[in-house]
mmCIF file of C-alpha atoms and ligand atoms in Angstrom:
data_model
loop_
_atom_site.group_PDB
_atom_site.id
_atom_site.type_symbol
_atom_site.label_atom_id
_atom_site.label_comp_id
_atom_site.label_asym_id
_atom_site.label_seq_id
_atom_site.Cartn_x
_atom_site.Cartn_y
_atom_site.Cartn_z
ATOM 1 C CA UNK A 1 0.000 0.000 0.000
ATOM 2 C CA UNK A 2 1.829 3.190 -1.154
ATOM 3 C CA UNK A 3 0.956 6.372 0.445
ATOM 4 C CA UNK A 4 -1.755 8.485 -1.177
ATOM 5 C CA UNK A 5 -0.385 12.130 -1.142
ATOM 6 C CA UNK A 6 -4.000 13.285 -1.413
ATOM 7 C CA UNK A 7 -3.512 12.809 2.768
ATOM 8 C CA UNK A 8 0.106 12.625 2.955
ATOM 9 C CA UNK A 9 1.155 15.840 1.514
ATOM 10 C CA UNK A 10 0.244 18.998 3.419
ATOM 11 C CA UNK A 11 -0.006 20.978 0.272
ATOM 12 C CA UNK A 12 -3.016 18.670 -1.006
ATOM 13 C CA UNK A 13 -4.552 17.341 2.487
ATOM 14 C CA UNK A 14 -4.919 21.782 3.085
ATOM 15 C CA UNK A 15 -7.990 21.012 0.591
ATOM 16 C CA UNK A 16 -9.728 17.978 1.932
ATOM 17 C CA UNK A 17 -12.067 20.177 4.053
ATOM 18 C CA UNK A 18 -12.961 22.576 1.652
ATOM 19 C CA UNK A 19 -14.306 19.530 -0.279
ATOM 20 C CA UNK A 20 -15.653 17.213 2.635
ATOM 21 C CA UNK A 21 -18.231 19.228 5.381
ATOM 22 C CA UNK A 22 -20.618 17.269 7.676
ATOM 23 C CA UNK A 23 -22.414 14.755 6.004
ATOM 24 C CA UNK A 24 -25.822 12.553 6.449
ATOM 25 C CA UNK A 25 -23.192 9.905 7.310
ATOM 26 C CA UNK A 26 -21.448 11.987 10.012
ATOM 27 C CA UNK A 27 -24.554 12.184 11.845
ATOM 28 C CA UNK A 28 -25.813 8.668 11.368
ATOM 29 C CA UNK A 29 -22.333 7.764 13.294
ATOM 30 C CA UNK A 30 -22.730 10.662 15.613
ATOM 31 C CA UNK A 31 -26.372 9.713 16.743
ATOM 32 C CA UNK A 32 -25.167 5.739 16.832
ATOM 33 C CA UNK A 33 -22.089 7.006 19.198
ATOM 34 C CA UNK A 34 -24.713 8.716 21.545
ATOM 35 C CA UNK A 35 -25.104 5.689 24.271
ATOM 36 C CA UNK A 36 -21.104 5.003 23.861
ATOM 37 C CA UNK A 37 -18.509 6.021 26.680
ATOM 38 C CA UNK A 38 -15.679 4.820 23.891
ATOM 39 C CA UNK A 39 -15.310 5.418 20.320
ATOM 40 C CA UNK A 40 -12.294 4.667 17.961
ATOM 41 C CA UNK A 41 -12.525 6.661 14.490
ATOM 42 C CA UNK A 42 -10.405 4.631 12.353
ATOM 43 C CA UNK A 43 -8.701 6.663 9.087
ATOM 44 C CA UNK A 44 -10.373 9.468 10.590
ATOM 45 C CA UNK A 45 -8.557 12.141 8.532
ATOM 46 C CA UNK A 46 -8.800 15.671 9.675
ATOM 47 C CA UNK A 47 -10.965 14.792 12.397
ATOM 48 C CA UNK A 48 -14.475 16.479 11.720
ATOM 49 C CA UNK A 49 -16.154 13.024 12.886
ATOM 50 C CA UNK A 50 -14.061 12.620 16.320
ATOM 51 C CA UNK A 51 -13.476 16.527 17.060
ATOM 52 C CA UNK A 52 -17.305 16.897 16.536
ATOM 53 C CA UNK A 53 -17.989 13.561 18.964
ATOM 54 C CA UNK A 54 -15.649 14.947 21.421
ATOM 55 C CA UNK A 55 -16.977 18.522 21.890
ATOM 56 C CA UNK A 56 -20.108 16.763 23.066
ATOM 57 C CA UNK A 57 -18.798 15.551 26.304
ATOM 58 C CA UNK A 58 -20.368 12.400 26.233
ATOM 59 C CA UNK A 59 -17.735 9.160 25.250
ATOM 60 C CA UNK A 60 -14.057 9.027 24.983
ATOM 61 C CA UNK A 61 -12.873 9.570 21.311
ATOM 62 C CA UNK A 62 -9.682 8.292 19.903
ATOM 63 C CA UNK A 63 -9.030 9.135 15.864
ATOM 64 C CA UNK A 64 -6.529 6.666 14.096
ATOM 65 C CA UNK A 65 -5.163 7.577 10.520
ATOM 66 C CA UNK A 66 -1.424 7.010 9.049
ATOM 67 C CA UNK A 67 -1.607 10.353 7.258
ATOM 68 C CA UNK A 68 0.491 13.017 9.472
ATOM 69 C CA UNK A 69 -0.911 16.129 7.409
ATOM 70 C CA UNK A 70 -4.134 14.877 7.865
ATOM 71 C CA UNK A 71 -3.566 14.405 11.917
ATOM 72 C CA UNK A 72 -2.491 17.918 11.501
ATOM 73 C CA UNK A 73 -5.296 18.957 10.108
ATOM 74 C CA UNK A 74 -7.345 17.440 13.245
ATOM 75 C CA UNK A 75 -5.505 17.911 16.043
ATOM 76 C CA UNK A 76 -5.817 22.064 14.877
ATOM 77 C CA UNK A 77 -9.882 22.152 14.533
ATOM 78 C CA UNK A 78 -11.892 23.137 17.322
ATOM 79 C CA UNK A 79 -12.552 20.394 19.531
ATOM 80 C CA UNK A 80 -9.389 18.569 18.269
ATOM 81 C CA UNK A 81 -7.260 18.799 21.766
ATOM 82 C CA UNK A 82 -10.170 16.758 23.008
ATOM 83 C CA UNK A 83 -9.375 13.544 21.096
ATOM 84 C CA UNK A 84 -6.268 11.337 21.355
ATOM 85 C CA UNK A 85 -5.185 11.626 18.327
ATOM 86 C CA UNK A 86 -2.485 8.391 16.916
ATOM 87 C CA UNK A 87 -1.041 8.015 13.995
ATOM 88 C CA UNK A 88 -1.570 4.805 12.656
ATOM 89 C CA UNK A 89 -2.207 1.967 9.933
ATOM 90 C CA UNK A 90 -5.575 0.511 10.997
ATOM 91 C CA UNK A 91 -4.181 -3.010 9.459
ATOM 92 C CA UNK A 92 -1.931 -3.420 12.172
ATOM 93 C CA UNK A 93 -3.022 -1.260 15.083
ATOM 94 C CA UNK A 94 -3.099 -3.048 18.043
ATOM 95 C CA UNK A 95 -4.377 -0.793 21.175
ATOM 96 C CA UNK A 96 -4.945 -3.011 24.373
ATOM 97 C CA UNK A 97 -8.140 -1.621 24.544
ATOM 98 C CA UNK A 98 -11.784 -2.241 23.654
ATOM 99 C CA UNK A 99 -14.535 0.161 22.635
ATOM 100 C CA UNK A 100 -18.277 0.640 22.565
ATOM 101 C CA UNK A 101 -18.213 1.870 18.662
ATOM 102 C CA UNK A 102 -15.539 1.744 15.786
ATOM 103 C CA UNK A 103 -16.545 3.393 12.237
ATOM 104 C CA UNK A 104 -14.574 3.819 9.391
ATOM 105 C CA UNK A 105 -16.356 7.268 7.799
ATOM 106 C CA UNK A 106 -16.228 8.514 4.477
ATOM 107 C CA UNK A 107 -15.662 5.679 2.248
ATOM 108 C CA UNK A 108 -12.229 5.017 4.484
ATOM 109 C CA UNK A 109 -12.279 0.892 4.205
ATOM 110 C CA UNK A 110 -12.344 1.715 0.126
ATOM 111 C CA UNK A 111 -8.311 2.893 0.189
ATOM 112 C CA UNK A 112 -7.617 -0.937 1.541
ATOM 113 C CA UNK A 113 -7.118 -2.667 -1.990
ATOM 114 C CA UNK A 114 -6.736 -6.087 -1.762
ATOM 115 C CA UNK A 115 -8.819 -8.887 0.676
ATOM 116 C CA UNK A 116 -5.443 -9.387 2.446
ATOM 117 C CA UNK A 117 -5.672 -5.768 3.818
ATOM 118 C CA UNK A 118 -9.582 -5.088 3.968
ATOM 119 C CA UNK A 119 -8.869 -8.779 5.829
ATOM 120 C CA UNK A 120 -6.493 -7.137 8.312
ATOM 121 C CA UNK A 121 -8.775 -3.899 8.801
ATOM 122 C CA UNK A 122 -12.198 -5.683 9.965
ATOM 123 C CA UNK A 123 -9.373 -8.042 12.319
ATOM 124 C CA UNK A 124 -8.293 -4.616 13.807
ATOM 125 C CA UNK A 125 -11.990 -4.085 14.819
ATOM 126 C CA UNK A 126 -12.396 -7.226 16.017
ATOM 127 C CA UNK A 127 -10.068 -7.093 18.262
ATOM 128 C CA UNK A 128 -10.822 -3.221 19.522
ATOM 129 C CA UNK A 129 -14.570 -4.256 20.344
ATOM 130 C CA UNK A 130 -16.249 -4.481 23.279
ATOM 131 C CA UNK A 131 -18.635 -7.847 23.704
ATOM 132 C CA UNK A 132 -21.576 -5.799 22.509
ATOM 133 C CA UNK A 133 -19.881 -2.882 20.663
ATOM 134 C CA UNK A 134 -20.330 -2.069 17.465
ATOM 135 C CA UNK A 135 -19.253 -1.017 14.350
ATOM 136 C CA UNK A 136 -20.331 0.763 11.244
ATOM 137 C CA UNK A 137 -18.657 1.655 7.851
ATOM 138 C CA UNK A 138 -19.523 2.970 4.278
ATOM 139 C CA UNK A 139 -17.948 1.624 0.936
ATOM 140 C CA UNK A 140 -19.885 2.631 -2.776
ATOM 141 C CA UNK A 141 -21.612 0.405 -3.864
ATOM 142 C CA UNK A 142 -19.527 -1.306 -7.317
ATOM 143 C CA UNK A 143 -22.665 -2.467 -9.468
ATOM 144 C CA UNK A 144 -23.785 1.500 -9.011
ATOM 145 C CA UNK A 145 -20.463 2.244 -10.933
ATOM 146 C CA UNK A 146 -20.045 5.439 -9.687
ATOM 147 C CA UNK A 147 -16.224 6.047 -10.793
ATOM 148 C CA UNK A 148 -17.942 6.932 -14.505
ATOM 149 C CA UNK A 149 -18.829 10.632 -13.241
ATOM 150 C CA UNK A 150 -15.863 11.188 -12.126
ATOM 151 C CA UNK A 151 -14.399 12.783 -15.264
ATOM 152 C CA UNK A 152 -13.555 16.334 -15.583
ATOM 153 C CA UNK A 153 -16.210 17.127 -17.614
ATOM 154 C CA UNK A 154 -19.041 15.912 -14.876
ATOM 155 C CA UNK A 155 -16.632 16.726 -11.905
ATOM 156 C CA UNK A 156 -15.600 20.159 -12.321
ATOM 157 C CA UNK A 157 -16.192 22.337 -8.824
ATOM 158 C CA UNK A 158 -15.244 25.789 -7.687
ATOM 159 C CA UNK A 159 -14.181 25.210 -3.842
ATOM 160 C CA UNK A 160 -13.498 27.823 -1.175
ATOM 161 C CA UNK A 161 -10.253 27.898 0.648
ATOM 162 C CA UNK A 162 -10.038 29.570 3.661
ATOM 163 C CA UNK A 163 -6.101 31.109 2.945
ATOM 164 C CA UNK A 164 -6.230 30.525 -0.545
ATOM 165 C CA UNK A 165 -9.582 31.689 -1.691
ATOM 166 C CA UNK A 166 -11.221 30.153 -4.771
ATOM 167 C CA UNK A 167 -10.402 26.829 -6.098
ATOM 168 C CA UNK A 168 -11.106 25.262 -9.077
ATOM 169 C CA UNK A 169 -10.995 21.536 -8.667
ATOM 170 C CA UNK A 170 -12.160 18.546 -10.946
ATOM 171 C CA UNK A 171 -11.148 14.471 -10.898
ATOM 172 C CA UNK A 172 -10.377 12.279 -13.417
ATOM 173 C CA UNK A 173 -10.715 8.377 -13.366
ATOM 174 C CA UNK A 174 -9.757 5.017 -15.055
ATOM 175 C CA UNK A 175 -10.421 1.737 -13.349
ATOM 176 C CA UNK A 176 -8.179 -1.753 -13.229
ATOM 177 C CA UNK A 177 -10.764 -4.410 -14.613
ATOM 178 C CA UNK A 178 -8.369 -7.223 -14.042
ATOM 179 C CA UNK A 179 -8.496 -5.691 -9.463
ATOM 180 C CA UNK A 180 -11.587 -3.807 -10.001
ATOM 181 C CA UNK A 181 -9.618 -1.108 -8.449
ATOM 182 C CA UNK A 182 -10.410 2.465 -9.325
ATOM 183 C CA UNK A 183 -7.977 5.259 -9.612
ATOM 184 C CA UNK A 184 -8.730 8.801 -9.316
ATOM 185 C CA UNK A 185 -7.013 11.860 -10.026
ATOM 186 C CA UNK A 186 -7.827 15.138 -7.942
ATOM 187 C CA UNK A 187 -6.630 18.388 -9.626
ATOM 188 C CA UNK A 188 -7.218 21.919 -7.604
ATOM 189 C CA UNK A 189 -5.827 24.408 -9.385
ATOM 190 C CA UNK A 190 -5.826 27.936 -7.158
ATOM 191 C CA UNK A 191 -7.588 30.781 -9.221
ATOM 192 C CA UNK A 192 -5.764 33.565 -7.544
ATOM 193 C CA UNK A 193 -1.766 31.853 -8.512
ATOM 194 C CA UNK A 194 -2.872 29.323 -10.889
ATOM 195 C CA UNK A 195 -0.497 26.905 -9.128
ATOM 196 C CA UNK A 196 -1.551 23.292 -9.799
ATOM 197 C CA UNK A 197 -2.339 20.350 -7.292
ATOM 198 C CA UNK A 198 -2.701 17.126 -8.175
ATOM 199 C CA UNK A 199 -3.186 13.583 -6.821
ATOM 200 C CA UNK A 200 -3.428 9.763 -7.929
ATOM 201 C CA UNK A 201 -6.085 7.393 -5.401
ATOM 202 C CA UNK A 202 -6.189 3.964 -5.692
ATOM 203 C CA UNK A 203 -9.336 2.641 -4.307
ATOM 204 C CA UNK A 204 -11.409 -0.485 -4.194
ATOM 205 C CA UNK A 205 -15.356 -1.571 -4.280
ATOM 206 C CA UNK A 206 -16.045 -4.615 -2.772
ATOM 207 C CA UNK A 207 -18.964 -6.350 -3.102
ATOM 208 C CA UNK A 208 -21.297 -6.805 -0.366
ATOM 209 C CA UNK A 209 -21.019 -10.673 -0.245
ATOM 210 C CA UNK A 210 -17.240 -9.936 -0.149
ATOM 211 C CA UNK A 211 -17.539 -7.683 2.746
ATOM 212 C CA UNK A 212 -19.998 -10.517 4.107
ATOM 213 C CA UNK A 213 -17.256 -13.178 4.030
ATOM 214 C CA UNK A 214 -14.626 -10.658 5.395
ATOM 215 C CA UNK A 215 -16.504 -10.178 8.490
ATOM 216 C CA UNK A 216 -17.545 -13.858 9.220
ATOM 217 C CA UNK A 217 -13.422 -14.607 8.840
ATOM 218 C CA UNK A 218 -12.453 -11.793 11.105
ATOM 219 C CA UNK A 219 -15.023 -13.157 13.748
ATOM 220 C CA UNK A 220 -17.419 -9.788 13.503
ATOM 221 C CA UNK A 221 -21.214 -9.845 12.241
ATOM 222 C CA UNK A 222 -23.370 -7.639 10.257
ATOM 223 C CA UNK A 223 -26.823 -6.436 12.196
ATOM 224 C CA UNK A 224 -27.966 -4.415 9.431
ATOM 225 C CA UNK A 225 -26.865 -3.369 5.705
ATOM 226 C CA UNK A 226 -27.960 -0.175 4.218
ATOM 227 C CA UNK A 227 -27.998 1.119 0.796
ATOM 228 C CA UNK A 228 -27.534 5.005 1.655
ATOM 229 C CA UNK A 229 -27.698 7.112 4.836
ATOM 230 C CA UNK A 230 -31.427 7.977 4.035
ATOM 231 C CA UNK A 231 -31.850 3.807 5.476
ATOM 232 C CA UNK A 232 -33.232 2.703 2.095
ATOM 233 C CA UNK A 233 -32.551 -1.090 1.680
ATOM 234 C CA UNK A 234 -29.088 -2.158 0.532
ATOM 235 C CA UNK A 235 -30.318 -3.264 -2.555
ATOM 236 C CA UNK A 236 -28.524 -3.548 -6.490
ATOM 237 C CA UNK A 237 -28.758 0.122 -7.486
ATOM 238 C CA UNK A 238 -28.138 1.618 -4.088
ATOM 239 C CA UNK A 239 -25.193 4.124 -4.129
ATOM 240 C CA UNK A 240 -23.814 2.407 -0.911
ATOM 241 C CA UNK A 241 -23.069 -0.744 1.079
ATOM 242 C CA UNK A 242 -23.019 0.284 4.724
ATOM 243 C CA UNK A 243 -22.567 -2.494 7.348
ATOM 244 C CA UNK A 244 -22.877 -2.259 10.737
ATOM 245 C CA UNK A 245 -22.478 -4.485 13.136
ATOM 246 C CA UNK A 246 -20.523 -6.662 16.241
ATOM 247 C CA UNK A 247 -18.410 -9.077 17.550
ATOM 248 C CA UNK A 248 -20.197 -12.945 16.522
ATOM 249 C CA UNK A 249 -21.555 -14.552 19.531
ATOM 250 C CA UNK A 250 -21.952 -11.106 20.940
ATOM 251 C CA UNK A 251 -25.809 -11.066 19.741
ATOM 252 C CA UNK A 252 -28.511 -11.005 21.648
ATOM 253 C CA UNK A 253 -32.197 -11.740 20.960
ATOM 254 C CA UNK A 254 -33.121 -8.208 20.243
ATOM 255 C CA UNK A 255 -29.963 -7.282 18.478
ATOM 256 C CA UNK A 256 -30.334 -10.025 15.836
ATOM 257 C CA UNK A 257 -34.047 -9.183 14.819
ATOM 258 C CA UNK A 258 -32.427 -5.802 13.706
ATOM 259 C CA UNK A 259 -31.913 -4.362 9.859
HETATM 260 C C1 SAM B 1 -11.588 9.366 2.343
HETATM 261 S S1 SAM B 1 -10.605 9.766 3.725
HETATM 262 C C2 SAM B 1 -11.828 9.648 5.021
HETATM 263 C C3 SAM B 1 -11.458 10.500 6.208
HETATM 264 C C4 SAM B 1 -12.510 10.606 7.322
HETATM 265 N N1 SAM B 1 -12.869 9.315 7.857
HETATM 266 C C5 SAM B 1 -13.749 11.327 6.864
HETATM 267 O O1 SAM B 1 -14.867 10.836 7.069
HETATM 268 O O2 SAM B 1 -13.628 12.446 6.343
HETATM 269 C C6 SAM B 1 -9.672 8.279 3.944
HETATM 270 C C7 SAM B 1 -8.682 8.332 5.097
HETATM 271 O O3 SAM B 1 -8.129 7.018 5.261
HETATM 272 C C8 SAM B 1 -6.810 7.197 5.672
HETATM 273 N N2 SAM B 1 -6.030 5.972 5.469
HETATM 274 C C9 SAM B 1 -5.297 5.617 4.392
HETATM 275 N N3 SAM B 1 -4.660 4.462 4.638
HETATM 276 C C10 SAM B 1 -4.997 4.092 5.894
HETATM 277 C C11 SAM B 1 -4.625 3.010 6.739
HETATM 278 N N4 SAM B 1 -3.780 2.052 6.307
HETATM 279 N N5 SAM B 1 -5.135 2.969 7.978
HETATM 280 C C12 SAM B 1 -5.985 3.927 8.422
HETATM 281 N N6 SAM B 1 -6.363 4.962 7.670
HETATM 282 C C13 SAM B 1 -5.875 5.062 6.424
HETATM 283 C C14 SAM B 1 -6.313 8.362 4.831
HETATM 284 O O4 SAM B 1 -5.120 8.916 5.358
HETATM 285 C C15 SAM B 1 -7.528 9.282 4.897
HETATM 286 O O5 SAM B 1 -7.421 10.162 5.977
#
């Protein structure tokens, strides 16, 4: 797994905000998080999610991402000296500790590639669970196809920097049919300089019955899948697969009627 510099270097990371704000799925995790004392926000990025969670008062918030520029990003934001904040690859991270909640937000368990590291990932939250803790994460749904917007003809944005003012931004895309893995190109060009930034993501979409068989290896088990934030059904043409779930054997009667 090389390192993306869309999080790595401070010179692109500086836009991730401008582009990502509190989403649907932000406060699907925040309301979930609401009768935890512990939560671990794994690939958390610049924190939103886990600042936001910690401000409230109510649970213990640790954010986990690799990305330094990204941590930097998080530990700055309001609310940020509230969470302990590691840097670390959520493949190996071993904390001996164990949580009520563990999400992966914003389409984080799509930059793990191949089954041998989405493998590792859903171990790591196996092992950071509490008995009846639970977890929740979001990955696009593949048969949707998404990637085909992201050209620069259907992606092209105007952002606003705080420093920097406006932004012109746009993607492009081409996608691995042999791995199924996409790759994405940001570009965010500033208007004011013209100076150029630009970025290559690798990222995967698993299907849901390969996400199934990932969690019954790692020992964790979905409760409910959703297509989309809204709680429609995870069905074929649903943008997203969102699982959440908990430790197998960790069920009880009420629990398993759920989703
Ligand atoms: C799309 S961003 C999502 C960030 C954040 N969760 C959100 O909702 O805005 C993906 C994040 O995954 C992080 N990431 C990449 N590789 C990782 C790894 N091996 N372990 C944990 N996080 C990783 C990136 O650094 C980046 O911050």
């Amino acid at each position: 797994m090389t390192a993306d510099q869309l999080y790595h270097d401070p010179a692109l990371a500086q836009f991730y905000d401008a582009e990502n704000e509190w989403t649907e799925g932000l406060e699907y995790c925040r309301q979930l998080a609401a009768s935890c004392a512990s939560v671990l926000d794994l690939g958390c990025g610049t924190g939103l999610f886990a600042a936001t969670l910690a401000q409230e008062g109510r649970c213990a918030v640790t954010g986990a991402d690799p990305a330094a520029a990204m941590l930097d990003i998080a530990r700055a934001r309001s609310g940020g000296h509230l969470v302990r904040w590691l840097q670390a690859d959520a493949r190996a991270l071993r904390l001996n500790e164990r949580f009520d909640l563990i999400v992966l937000t914003g389409h984080a368990f799509q930059v793990f590639l191949t089954r041998e590291d989405q493998a590792a990932v859903l171990r790591t939250i196996a092992s950071h669970l509490r008995p009846n803790g639970r977890f929740i994460f979001d990955s696009r749904n593949p048969l949707v196809e998404e990637w085909k917007e992201w050209t620069p003809e259907q992606s092209q944005r105007t952002l606003t920097h705080p420093l920097l003012g406006a932004i012109e931004a746009w993607n492009d895309v081409s996608r691995d049919a042999a791995s199924g893995v996409v790759s994405y190109d940001s570009y965010y060009r500033v208007q004011a300089s013209g100076r150029l930034y630009s970025a290559c993501s690798p990222i995967a979409f698993p299907a849901q019955e390969r996400l199934a068989e990932l969690l019954e290896e790692a020992g964790l088990i979905a409760t409910s899948w959703l297509g989309g934030w809204d709680q429609r059904p995870c069905t074929a043409d649903a943008p997203e697969i969102i699982v959440a779930g908990t430790l197998q054997g960790a069920l009880t009667p009420a629990a398993s009627t759920e989703g």
